[in-house]
Amino acid sequence: MMIKRILLLITLILQFSFLHAGIVILNGLTHSYKIENGKVYKGKVSIENTSSNPQSVKLFLQDFDYHADGTINYTAVRTNKRTNGEWIKLNTNLVTLKGKEKTEVFYEITIPNQTIDPGSYWSVIIVEPVEEIKPSDGKPGVSITSVIRYAIQVITDFETEKAKPNLKFESVKVEKQEGKQTAKIAIANNGNLYCKPTTTIEIYNRKTGEKVGTYSSLTMGLLPETSKTFYIDISKVPPDKYKATIIATDEEENAFALNVELEVKND
């Protein structure tokens, strides 16, 4: 019976994978450049059609930001005051790939020859498969098809030596996440430079001051004026009340610390 269930599960996973086979991006979803006034930088988006059927793909630019509560906003270029969308020109907005075909879409970033404030500027190239409209077999109603679209961040950093991230702790909670007690730490970047912080929590016995353990989050990118929630698994910590130090450190070793009291519950 167990083997039948496992086989059924594998079949379902394979079907699910098959349903979502299609367009993939081969060269990463974050493209970063150190820029200078008046220069032109070239980049590309490498796309593969993993299905056997032809697929058209449209590409366009948008501004975007995100927040620790999970919201992500995609908006028209120029919505964000630190957009670089107006500097970027794609060599095409539509490509059609045959089954199993790979292609490259090229772009140029032309930096204005004028005064720019130091720091990071960004936008995203949206890569979205064009759904063929299929006849609905004469049945009334609307057919909704889910489309997997990609957002490729294009980040341009200007005079980084004069810019810096400024990380601020917005909230700290301990909650169950996927069955594990998890420290959820919301951090905002109030500075003007993109950074990639890792968050560490050092937990101490409230009475003796003895260290219980040190636990770390994954490293995540944080654009200026955005925020994210960093998750740290603390399921090894016995239920109790503790003192803790939370430290967010970016790749340049800039560190931001916060002392808190934590309660790890039994439930």
CSV table of C-alpha atoms in Angstrom, one decimal:
chain,number,residue,atom,x,y,z
A,1,MET,CA,0.0,0.0,0.0
A,2,MET,CA,2.8,2.4,1.0
A,3,ILE,CA,4.6,1.6,-2.3
A,4,LYS,CA,1.4,2.4,-4.3
A,5,ARG,CA,1.1,5.7,-2.4
A,6,ILE,CA,4.7,6.6,-3.2
A,7,LEU,CA,4.3,5.7,-6.8
A,8,LEU,CA,1.1,7.8,-7.0
A,9,LEU,CA,2.9,10.7,-5.4
A,10,ILE,CA,5.8,10.4,-7.9
A,11,THR,CA,3.3,10.3,-10.7
A,12,LEU,CA,1.6,13.4,-9.4
A,13,ILE,CA,4.9,15.2,-9.0
A,14,LEU,CA,5.9,14.3,-12.5
A,15,GLN,CA,2.6,15.5,-13.8
A,16,PHE,CA,3.0,18.7,-11.9
A,17,SER,CA,6.5,19.2,-13.2
A,18,PHE,CA,5.2,18.5,-16.7
A,19,LEU,CA,2.5,21.1,-16.4
A,20,HIS,CA,5.0,23.7,-15.3
A,21,ALA,CA,7.6,22.8,-17.9
A,22,GLY,CA,8.1,25.7,-20.3
A,23,ILE,CA,10.2,28.8,-20.2
A,24,VAL,CA,13.3,29.0,-17.9
A,25,ILE,CA,15.9,31.7,-17.5
A,26,LEU,CA,19.5,30.3,-17.7
A,27,ASN,CA,21.6,33.2,-16.5
A,28,GLY,CA,20.2,34.3,-13.1
A,29,LEU,CA,17.5,36.6,-11.8
A,30,THR,CA,19.8,39.3,-10.5
A,31,HIS,CA,22.1,41.2,-12.9
A,32,SER,CA,24.4,43.8,-11.1
A,33,TYR,CA,26.6,46.5,-12.6
A,34,LYS,CA,29.0,49.1,-11.1
A,35,ILE,CA,28.4,52.1,-13.3
A,36,GLU,CA,30.0,55.5,-14.2
A,37,ASN,CA,28.5,58.6,-15.8
A,38,GLY,CA,28.0,58.5,-19.6
A,39,LYS,CA,29.1,54.9,-20.0
A,40,VAL,CA,27.1,52.1,-21.8
A,41,TYR,CA,26.8,48.6,-20.3
A,42,LYS,CA,25.6,45.5,-22.1
A,43,GLY,CA,23.7,42.5,-20.7
A,44,LYS,CA,21.6,39.6,-21.9
A,45,VAL,CA,18.7,37.4,-20.8
A,46,SER,CA,19.3,33.7,-21.8
A,47,ILE,CA,16.0,31.9,-22.2
A,48,GLU,CA,15.2,28.3,-22.9
A,49,ASN,CA,12.0,26.6,-24.0
A,50,THR,CA,12.0,23.3,-22.2
A,51,SER,CA,8.8,22.1,-23.7
A,52,SER,CA,8.4,20.5,-27.2
A,53,ASN,CA,5.9,23.1,-28.3
A,54,PRO,CA,6.7,26.5,-29.7
A,55,GLN,CA,6.3,29.4,-27.3
A,56,SER,CA,6.2,33.1,-27.7
A,57,VAL,CA,7.7,35.3,-24.9
A,58,LYS,CA,7.2,39.0,-24.3
A,59,LEU,CA,9.8,41.1,-22.4
A,60,PHE,CA,9.2,44.5,-20.8
A,61,LEU,CA,10.5,46.7,-18.0
A,62,GLN,CA,8.8,47.5,-14.7
A,63,ASP,CA,9.7,49.1,-11.4
A,64,PHE,CA,9.3,47.0,-8.3
A,65,ASP,CA,9.6,46.9,-4.5
A,66,TYR,CA,8.8,44.5,-1.8
A,67,HIS,CA,8.0,44.5,1.9
A,68,ALA,CA,8.5,42.3,5.0
A,69,ASP,CA,4.7,41.4,5.0
A,70,GLY,CA,5.2,39.6,1.7
A,71,THR,CA,3.8,42.2,-0.6
A,72,ILE,CA,5.6,42.7,-3.9
A,73,ASN,CA,4.7,45.7,-6.1
A,74,TYR,CA,5.3,45.8,-9.9
A,75,THR,CA,4.6,49.2,-11.3
A,76,ALA,CA,5.2,51.4,-14.4
A,77,VAL,CA,8.8,52.6,-14.9
A,78,ARG,CA,9.3,56.0,-13.2
A,79,THR,CA,7.1,55.1,-10.2
A,80,ASN,CA,10.2,54.5,-8.2
A,81,LYS,CA,12.4,57.5,-7.7
A,82,ARG,CA,15.5,55.2,-7.8
A,83,THR,CA,14.5,53.5,-11.1
A,84,ASN,CA,17.0,52.8,-13.8
A,85,GLY,CA,14.3,51.6,-16.2
A,86,GLU,CA,14.7,54.7,-18.4
A,87,TRP,CA,18.4,53.8,-19.0
A,88,ILE,CA,17.7,50.3,-20.2
A,89,LYS,CA,16.8,49.4,-23.8
A,90,LEU,CA,15.9,45.8,-24.9
A,91,ASN,CA,16.8,44.8,-28.4
A,92,THR,CA,13.4,43.1,-28.7
A,93,ASN,CA,10.1,42.9,-26.8
A,94,LEU,CA,8.9,39.6,-28.3
A,95,VAL,CA,10.7,36.3,-29.2
A,96,THR,CA,9.3,33.0,-30.4
A,97,LEU,CA,11.2,29.8,-29.4
A,98,LYS,CA,10.7,26.5,-31.1
A,99,GLY,CA,10.5,23.4,-28.9
A,100,LYS,CA,13.7,22.9,-26.8
A,101,GLU,CA,15.2,26.0,-28.3
A,102,LYS,CA,17.5,28.5,-26.5
A,103,THR,CA,17.8,32.2,-27.3
A,104,GLU,CA,19.4,35.4,-25.9
A,105,VAL,CA,17.7,38.8,-25.7
A,106,PHE,CA,20.3,41.6,-25.3
A,107,TYR,CA,19.9,44.9,-23.5
A,108,GLU,CA,22.0,48.1,-23.1
A,109,ILE,CA,22.2,50.4,-20.1
A,110,THR,CA,23.1,53.9,-21.0
A,111,ILE,CA,24.1,56.0,-17.9
A,112,PRO,CA,23.2,59.7,-18.2
A,113,ASN,CA,26.1,62.1,-18.4
A,114,GLN,CA,24.7,64.2,-15.5
A,115,THR,CA,24.8,64.4,-11.7
A,116,ILE,CA,23.4,61.2,-10.1
A,117,ASP,CA,23.1,60.6,-6.4
A,118,PRO,CA,25.3,57.8,-5.1
A,119,GLY,CA,23.7,54.5,-4.4
A,120,SER,CA,21.7,51.7,-6.1
A,121,TYR,CA,19.2,52.1,-8.9
A,122,TRP,CA,17.1,49.3,-10.2
A,123,SER,CA,14.2,47.9,-12.3
A,124,VAL,CA,13.1,44.5,-13.5
A,125,ILE,CA,12.9,42.9,-16.9
A,126,ILE,CA,9.7,40.9,-16.9
A,127,VAL,CA,9.8,37.7,-19.0
A,128,GLU,CA,6.3,36.4,-19.6
A,129,PRO,CA,5.2,33.5,-21.9
A,130,VAL,CA,2.4,34.6,-24.2
A,131,GLU,CA,-0.6,32.2,-23.8
A,132,GLU,CA,-2.1,31.0,-27.0
A,133,ILE,CA,-5.9,31.6,-26.8
A,134,LYS,CA,-7.5,28.2,-27.2
A,135,PRO,CA,-11.1,27.7,-28.3
A,136,SER,CA,-13.2,26.8,-25.3
A,137,ASP,CA,-15.0,23.8,-27.0
A,138,GLY,CA,-18.1,25.9,-27.2
A,139,LYS,CA,-18.6,25.9,-23.4
A,140,PRO,CA,-19.6,29.2,-21.9
A,141,GLY,CA,-17.4,30.9,-19.2
A,142,VAL,CA,-13.9,32.1,-18.9
A,143,SER,CA,-10.9,29.8,-19.0
A,144,ILE,CA,-8.1,31.0,-16.7
A,145,THR,CA,-4.6,29.8,-17.3
A,146,SER,CA,-1.8,30.4,-14.8
A,147,VAL,CA,1.4,31.8,-16.4
A,148,ILE,CA,4.8,31.6,-14.7
A,149,ARG,CA,6.5,35.0,-15.3
A,150,TYR,CA,10.1,35.9,-14.3
A,151,ALA,CA,11.3,39.2,-12.9
A,152,ILE,CA,15.0,39.7,-13.6
A,153,GLN,CA,16.5,42.5,-11.3
A,154,VAL,CA,18.8,44.8,-13.1
A,155,ILE,CA,20.7,46.7,-10.3
A,156,THR,CA,23.1,49.5,-11.1
A,157,ASP,CA,25.4,50.8,-8.3
A,158,PHE,CA,26.9,54.3,-8.6
A,159,GLU,CA,29.7,55.7,-6.5
A,160,THR,CA,29.3,52.9,-3.9
A,161,GLU,CA,32.1,54.3,-1.7
A,162,LYS,CA,29.8,57.3,-1.0
A,163,ALA,CA,26.7,55.2,-0.3
A,164,LYS,CA,25.8,52.7,2.4
A,165,PRO,CA,23.0,50.5,3.5
A,166,ASN,CA,21.2,51.4,6.8
A,167,LEU,CA,19.4,48.4,8.2
A,168,LYS,CA,16.6,48.9,10.7
A,169,PHE,CA,14.9,46.1,12.7
A,170,GLU,CA,11.1,46.5,12.2
A,171,SER,CA,9.8,43.6,14.2
A,172,VAL,CA,10.9,40.3,15.9
A,173,LYS,CA,8.4,37.4,16.4
A,174,VAL,CA,8.8,33.8,17.4
A,175,GLU,CA,6.1,31.6,15.6
A,176,LYS,CA,5.7,28.1,14.3
A,177,GLN,CA,6.7,27.9,10.6
A,178,GLU,CA,6.3,24.5,8.9
A,179,GLY,CA,6.1,22.9,12.3
A,180,LYS,CA,9.3,24.5,13.6
A,181,GLN,CA,9.7,27.4,16.1
A,182,THR,CA,11.1,30.2,14.0
A,183,ALA,CA,12.4,33.7,14.7
A,184,LYS,CA,10.9,36.0,12.1
A,185,ILE,CA,12.9,39.2,11.9
A,186,ALA,CA,11.6,42.0,9.7
A,187,ILE,CA,14.5,44.2,8.4
A,188,ALA,CA,14.2,47.4,6.3
A,189,ASN,CA,17.1,49.0,4.3
A,190,ASN,CA,16.7,52.7,5.0
A,191,GLY,CA,20.0,53.5,3.2
A,192,ASN,CA,20.7,54.1,-0.5
A,193,LEU,CA,22.8,51.0,-1.3
A,194,TYR,CA,21.7,47.4,-2.2
A,195,CYS,CA,23.2,44.9,0.2
A,196,LYS,CA,23.0,41.2,1.0
A,197,PRO,CA,22.6,40.7,4.8
A,198,THR,CA,22.7,37.5,6.8
A,199,THR,CA,20.8,37.7,10.2
A,200,THR,CA,22.2,35.9,13.2
A,201,ILE,CA,20.5,35.4,16.6
A,202,GLU,CA,22.6,34.8,19.7
A,203,ILE,CA,20.3,33.4,22.5
A,204,TYR,CA,21.3,33.6,26.2
A,205,ASN,CA,19.9,32.2,29.5
A,206,ARG,CA,18.0,35.1,31.1
A,207,LYS,CA,19.2,34.3,34.6
A,208,THR,CA,22.8,33.0,34.2
A,209,GLY,CA,23.7,34.9,31.0
A,210,GLU,CA,25.1,31.6,29.6
A,211,LYS,CA,24.9,31.3,25.8
A,212,VAL,CA,22.3,28.8,24.6
A,213,GLY,CA,23.2,28.9,20.9
A,214,THR,CA,23.8,30.9,17.8
A,215,TYR,CA,21.5,30.5,14.8
A,216,SER,CA,21.5,32.1,11.3
A,217,SER,CA,19.2,32.9,8.4
A,218,LEU,CA,19.8,32.5,4.7
A,219,THR,CA,21.5,35.5,3.0
A,220,MET,CA,19.0,37.7,1.1
A,221,GLY,CA,19.3,40.8,-1.1
A,222,LEU,CA,17.7,44.0,0.3
A,223,LEU,CA,17.2,47.0,-2.0
A,224,PRO,CA,17.0,50.6,-0.6
A,225,GLU,CA,13.7,51.5,0.9
A,226,THR,CA,12.4,47.9,0.9
A,227,SER,CA,12.1,45.3,3.7
A,228,LYS,CA,12.1,41.5,4.1
A,229,THR,CA,11.4,39.0,6.8
A,230,PHE,CA,14.5,36.8,7.6
A,231,TYR,CA,13.6,33.4,9.0
A,232,ILE,CA,15.8,31.6,11.6
A,233,ASP,CA,15.1,28.1,12.7
A,234,ILE,CA,15.3,28.0,16.6
A,235,SER,CA,13.5,24.7,17.1
A,236,LYS,CA,16.5,23.3,19.0
A,237,VAL,CA,16.0,26.0,21.8
A,238,PRO,CA,13.9,24.6,24.7
A,239,PRO,CA,10.7,26.5,25.7
A,240,ASP,CA,11.6,29.4,28.0
A,241,LYS,CA,12.1,33.1,28.2
A,242,TYR,CA,15.5,34.3,26.9
A,243,LYS,CA,17.7,37.4,26.3
A,244,ALA,CA,18.9,37.6,22.7
A,245,THR,CA,21.1,39.7,20.4
A,246,ILE,CA,20.1,39.9,16.8
A,247,ILE,CA,22.9,40.9,14.3
A,248,ALA,CA,22.4,41.7,10.6
A,249,THR,CA,25.7,41.7,8.7
A,250,ASP,CA,26.1,42.5,5.1
A,251,GLU,CA,28.8,41.2,2.7
A,252,GLU,CA,30.9,44.3,3.5
A,253,GLU,CA,30.9,43.4,7.2
A,254,ASN,CA,28.6,46.3,8.1
A,255,ALA,CA,26.8,45.1,11.2
A,256,PHE,CA,23.6,46.2,12.8
A,257,ALA,CA,22.6,44.8,16.3
A,258,LEU,CA,19.5,44.7,18.5
A,259,ASN,CA,19.0,43.3,22.0
A,260,VAL,CA,15.6,41.7,22.7
A,261,GLU,CA,13.8,39.4,25.1
A,262,LEU,CA,12.4,36.3,23.5
A,263,GLU,CA,9.9,33.7,24.5
A,264,VAL,CA,10.0,30.3,23.0
A,265,LYS,CA,6.6,28.6,23.6
A,266,ASN,CA,5.7,24.9,23.9
A,267,ASP,CA,2.9,24.8,21.3
